[in-house]
PDB file of C-alpha atoms in Angstrom:
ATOM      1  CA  UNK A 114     -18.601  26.680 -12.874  1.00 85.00           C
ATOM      2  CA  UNK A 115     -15.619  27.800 -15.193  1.00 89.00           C
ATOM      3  CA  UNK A 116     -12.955  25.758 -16.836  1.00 91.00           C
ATOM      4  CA  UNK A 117     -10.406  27.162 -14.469  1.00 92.00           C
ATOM      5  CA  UNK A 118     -12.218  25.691 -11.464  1.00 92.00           C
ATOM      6  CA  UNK A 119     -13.478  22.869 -12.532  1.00 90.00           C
ATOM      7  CA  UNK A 120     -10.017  21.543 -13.673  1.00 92.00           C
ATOM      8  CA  UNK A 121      -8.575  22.916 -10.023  1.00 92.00           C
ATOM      9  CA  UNK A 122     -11.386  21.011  -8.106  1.00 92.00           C
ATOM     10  CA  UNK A 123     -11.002  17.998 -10.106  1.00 91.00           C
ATOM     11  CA  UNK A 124      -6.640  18.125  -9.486  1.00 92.00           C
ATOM     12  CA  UNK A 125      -7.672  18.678  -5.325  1.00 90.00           C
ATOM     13  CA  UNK A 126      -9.559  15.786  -5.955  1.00 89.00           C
ATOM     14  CA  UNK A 127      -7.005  13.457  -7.356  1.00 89.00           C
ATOM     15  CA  UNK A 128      -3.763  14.664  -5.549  1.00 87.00           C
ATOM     16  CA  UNK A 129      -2.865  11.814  -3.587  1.00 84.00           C
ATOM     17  CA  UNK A 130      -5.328   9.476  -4.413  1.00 86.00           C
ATOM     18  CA  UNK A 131      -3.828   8.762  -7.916  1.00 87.00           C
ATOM     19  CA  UNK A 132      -0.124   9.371  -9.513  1.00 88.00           C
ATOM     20  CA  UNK A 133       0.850  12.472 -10.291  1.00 87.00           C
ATOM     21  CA  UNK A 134       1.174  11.254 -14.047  1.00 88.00           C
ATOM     22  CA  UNK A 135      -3.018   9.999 -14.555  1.00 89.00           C
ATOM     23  CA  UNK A 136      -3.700  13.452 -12.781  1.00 91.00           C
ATOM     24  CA  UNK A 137      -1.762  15.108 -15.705  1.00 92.00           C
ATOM     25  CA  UNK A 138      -3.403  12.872 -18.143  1.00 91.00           C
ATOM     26  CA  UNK A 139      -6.753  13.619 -16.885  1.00 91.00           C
ATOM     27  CA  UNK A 140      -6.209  17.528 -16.847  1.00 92.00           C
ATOM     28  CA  UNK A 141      -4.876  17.552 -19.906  1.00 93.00           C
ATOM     29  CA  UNK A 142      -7.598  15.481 -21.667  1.00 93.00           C
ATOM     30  CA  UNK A 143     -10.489  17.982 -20.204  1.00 92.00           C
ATOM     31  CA  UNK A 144      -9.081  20.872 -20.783  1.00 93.00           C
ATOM     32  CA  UNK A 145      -8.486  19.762 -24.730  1.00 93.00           C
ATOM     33  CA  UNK A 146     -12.271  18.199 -24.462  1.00 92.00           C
ATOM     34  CA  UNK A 147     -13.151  21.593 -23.050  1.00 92.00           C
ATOM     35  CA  UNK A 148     -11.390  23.355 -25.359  1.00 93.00           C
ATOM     36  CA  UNK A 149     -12.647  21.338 -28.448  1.00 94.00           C
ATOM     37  CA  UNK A 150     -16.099  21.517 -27.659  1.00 92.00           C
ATOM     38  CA  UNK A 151     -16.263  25.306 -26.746  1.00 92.00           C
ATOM     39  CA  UNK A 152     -13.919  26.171 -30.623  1.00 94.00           C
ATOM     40  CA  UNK A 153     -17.243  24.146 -31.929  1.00 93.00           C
ATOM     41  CA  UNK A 154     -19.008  26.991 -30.559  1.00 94.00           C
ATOM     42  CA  UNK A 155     -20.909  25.351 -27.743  1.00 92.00           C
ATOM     43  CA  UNK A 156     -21.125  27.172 -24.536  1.00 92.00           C
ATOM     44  CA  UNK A 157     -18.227  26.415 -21.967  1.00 91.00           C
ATOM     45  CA  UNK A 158     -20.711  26.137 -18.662  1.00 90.00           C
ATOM     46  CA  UNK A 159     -22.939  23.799 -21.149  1.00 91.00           C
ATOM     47  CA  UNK A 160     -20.081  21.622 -21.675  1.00 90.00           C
ATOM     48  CA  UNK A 161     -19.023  21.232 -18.150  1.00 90.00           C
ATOM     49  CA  UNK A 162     -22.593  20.789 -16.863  1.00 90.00           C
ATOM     50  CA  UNK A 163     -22.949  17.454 -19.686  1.00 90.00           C
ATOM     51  CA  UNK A 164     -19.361  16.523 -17.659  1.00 88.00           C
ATOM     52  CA  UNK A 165     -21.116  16.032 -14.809  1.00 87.00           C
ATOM     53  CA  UNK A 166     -19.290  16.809 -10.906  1.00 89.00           C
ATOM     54  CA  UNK A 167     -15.646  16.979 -10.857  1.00 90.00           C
ATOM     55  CA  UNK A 168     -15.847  14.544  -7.703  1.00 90.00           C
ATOM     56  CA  UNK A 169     -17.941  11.973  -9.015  1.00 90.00           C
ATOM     57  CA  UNK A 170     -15.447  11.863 -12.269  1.00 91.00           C
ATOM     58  CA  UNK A 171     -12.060  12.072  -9.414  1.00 90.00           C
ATOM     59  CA  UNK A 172     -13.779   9.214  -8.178  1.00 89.00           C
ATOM     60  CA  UNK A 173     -14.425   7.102 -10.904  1.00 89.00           C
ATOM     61  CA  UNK A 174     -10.537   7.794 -12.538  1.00 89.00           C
ATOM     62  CA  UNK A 175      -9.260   6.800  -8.904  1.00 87.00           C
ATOM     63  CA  UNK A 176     -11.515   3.485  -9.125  1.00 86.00           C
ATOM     64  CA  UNK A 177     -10.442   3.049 -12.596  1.00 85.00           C
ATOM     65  CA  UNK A 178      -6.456   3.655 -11.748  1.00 81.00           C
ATOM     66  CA  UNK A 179      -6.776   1.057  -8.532  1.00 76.00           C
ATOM     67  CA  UNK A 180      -8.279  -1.515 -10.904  1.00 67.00           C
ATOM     68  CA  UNK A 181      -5.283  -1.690 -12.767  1.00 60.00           C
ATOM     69  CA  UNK A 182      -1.899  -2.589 -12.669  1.00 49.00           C
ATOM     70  CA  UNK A 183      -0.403   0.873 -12.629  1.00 47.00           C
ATOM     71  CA  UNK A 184      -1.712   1.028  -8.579  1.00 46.00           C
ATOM     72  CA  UNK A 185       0.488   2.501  -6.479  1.00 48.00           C
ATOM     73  CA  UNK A 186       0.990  -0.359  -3.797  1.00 48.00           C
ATOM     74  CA  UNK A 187       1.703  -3.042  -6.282  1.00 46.00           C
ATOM     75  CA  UNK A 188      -2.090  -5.012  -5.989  1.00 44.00           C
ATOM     76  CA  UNK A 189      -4.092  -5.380  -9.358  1.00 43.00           C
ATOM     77  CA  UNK A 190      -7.124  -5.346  -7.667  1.00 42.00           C
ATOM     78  CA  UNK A 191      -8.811  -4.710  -4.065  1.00 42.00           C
ATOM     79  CA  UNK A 192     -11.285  -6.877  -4.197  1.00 43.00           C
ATOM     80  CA  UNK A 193     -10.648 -10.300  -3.695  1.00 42.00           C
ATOM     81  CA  UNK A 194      -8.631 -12.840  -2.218  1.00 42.00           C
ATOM     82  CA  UNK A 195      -7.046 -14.190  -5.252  1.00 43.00           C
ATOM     83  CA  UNK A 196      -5.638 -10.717  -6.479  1.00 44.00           C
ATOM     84  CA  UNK A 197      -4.178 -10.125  -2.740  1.00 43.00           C
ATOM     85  CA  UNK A 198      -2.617 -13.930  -2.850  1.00 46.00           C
ATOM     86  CA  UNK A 199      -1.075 -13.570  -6.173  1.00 48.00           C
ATOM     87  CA  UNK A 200       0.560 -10.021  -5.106  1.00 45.00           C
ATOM     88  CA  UNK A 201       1.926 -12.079  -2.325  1.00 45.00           C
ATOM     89  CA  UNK A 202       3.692 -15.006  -4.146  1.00 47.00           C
ATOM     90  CA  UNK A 203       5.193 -12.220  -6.311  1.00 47.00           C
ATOM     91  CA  UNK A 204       6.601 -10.009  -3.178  1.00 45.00           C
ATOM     92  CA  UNK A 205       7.903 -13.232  -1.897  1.00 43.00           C
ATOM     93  CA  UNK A 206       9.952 -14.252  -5.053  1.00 45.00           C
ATOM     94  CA  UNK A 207      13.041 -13.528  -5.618  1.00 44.00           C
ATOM     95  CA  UNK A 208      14.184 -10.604  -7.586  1.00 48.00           C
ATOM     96  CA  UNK A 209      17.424  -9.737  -9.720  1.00 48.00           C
ATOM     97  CA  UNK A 210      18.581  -6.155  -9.432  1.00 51.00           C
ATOM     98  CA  UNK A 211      21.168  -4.617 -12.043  1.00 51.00           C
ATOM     99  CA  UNK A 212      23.887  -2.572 -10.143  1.00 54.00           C
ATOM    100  CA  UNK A 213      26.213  -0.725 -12.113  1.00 56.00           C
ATOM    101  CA  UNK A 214      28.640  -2.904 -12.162  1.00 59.00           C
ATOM    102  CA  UNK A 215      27.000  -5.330 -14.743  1.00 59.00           C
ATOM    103  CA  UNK A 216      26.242  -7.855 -12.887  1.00 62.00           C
ATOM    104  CA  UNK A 217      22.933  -9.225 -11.488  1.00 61.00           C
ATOM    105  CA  UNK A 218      22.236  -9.671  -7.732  1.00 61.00           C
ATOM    106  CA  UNK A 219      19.630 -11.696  -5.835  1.00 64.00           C
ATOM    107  CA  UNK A 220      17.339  -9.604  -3.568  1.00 60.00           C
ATOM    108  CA  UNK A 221      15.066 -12.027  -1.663  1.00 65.00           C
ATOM    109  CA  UNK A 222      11.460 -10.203  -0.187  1.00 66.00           C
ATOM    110  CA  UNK A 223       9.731 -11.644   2.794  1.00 68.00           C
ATOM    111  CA  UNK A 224       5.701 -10.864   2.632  1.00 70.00           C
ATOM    112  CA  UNK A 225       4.925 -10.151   6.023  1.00 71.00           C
ATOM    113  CA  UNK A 226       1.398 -10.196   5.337  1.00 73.00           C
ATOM    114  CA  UNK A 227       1.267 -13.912   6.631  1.00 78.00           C
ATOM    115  CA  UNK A 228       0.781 -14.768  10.070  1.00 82.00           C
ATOM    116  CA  UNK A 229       2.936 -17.504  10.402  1.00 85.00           C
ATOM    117  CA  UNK A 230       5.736 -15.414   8.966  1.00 83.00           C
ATOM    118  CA  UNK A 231       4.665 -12.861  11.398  1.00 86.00           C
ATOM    119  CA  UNK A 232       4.756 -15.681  14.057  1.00 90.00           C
ATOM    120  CA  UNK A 233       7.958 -16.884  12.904  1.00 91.00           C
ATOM    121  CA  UNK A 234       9.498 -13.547  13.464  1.00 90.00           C
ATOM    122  CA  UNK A 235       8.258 -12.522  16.395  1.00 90.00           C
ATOM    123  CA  UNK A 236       9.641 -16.021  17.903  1.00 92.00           C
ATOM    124  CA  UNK A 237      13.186 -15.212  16.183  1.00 93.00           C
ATOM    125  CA  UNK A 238      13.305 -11.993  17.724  1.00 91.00           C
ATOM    126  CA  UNK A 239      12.214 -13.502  21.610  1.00 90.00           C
ATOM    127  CA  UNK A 240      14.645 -15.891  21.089  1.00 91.00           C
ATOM    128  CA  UNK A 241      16.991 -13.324  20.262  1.00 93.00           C
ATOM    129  CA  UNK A 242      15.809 -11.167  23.067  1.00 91.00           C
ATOM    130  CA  UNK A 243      15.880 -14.845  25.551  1.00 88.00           C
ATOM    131  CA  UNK A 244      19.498 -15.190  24.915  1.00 89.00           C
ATOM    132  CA  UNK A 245      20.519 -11.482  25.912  1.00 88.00           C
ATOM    133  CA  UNK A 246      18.125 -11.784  29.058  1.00 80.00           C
ATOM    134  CA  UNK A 247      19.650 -15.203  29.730  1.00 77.00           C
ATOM    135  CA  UNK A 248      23.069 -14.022  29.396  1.00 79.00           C
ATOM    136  CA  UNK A 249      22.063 -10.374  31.577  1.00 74.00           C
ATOM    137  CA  UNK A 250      20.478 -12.457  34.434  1.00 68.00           C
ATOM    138  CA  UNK A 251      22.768 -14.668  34.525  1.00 68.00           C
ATOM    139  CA  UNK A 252      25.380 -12.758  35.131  1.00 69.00           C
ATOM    140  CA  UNK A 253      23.133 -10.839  37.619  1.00 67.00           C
ATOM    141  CA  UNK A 254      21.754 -14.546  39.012  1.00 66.00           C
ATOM    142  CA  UNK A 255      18.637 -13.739  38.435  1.00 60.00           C
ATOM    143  CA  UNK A 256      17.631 -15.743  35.293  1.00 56.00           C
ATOM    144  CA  UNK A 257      15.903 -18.807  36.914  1.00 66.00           C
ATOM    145  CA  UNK A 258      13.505 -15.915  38.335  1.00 67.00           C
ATOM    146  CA  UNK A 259      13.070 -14.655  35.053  1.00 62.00           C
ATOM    147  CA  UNK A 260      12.965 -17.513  32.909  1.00 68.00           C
ATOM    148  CA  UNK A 261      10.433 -19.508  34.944  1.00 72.00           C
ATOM    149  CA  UNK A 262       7.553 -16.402  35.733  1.00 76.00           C
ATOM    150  CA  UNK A 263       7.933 -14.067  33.127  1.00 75.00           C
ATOM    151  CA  UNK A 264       9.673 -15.838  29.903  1.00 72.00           C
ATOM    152  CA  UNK A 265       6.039 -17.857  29.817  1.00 77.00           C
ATOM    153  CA  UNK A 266       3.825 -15.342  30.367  1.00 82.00           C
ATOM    154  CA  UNK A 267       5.395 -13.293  27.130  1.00 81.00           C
ATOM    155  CA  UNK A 268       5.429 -16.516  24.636  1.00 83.00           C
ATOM    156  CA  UNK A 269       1.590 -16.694  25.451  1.00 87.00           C
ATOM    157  CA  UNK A 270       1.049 -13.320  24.983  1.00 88.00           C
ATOM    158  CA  UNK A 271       3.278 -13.196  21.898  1.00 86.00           C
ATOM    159  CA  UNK A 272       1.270 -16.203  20.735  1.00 89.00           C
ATOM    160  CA  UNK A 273      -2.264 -14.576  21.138  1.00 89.00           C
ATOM    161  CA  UNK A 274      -1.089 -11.392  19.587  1.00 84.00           C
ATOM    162  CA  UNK A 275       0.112 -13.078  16.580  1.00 85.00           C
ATOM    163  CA  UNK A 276      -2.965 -15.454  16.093  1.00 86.00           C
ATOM    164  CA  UNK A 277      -5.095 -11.472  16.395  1.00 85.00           C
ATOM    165  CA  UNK A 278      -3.212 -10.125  13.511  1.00 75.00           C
ATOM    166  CA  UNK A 279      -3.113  -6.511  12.695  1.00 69.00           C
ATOM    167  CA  UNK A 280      -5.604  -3.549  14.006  1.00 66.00           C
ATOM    168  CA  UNK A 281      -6.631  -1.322  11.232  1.00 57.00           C
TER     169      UNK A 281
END
């Protein structure tokens, strides 16, 4: 395997698994190592064998970026529950932003990754949804219909889909 395709293998390997800026690092640092080794006078194909697979290093500079805090989604770590809480508690803090005017402005984040918060939505938006059904059927008469089959039948299922959580 040459330089050329090593270095292209390892970049198909990385794009969109990684930043584009630690897949520039990376290239960068084995084509110099590359480089340096082969201006010692060692043979290029020698150097890239002692490299070892462009995959297994992709992999192990994509486990190294997600263990740190330069991961794209924000998480130090993917491993346990303490990392994922603590990412939480920092989504759901408030935040100043800096507009160009000067002056600072609250922005508040809800972390939706809760399912009480996902509970507490969902019933916002049926109530929500309640009072234009309400006001529609009532208009139409037909709200005691509505309200006493099918309103129920909708909170319970809203209730056991929230208690599910998420499919991934």
């Amino acid at each position: 395997m040459t330089k050329t395709e090593f270095l292209q293998i390892l970049r198909e390997e990385l794009d969109g698994r990684v930043p584009y800026s630690v897949i520039q690092e990376n290239l960068n640092y084995y084509n110099s190592y590359i480089d340096g080794e082969t201006a010692k006078g060692r043979p290029e194909l020698q150097v890239i064998e002692e490299l070892g697979g462009p995959r297994i290093i992709a992999r192990t500079i994509v486990d190294a970026t997600l263990d740190t805090e330069d991961r794209p989604d924000g998480f130090q770590s993917y491993g346990g529950r303490e990392e994922y809480d603590g990412a939480a508690k920092r989504t759901a803090q408030k935040q100043y932003t800096e507009y160009g005017d000067g002056q600072k402005r609250s922005v508040h984040y809800v972390d939706f990754s809760k399912w009480y918060v996902r509970l507490l939505a969902g019933l916002a938006g049926f109530a929500v949804i309640f009072l234009l059904i309400t006001l529609f059927m009532g208009i139409l008469g037909l709200a005691g219909w509505i309200l006493s089959v099918v309103w129920p039948v909708l909170l319970v299922l809203l209730v056991i889909w929230f208690m599910k959580g998420p499919r991934r």
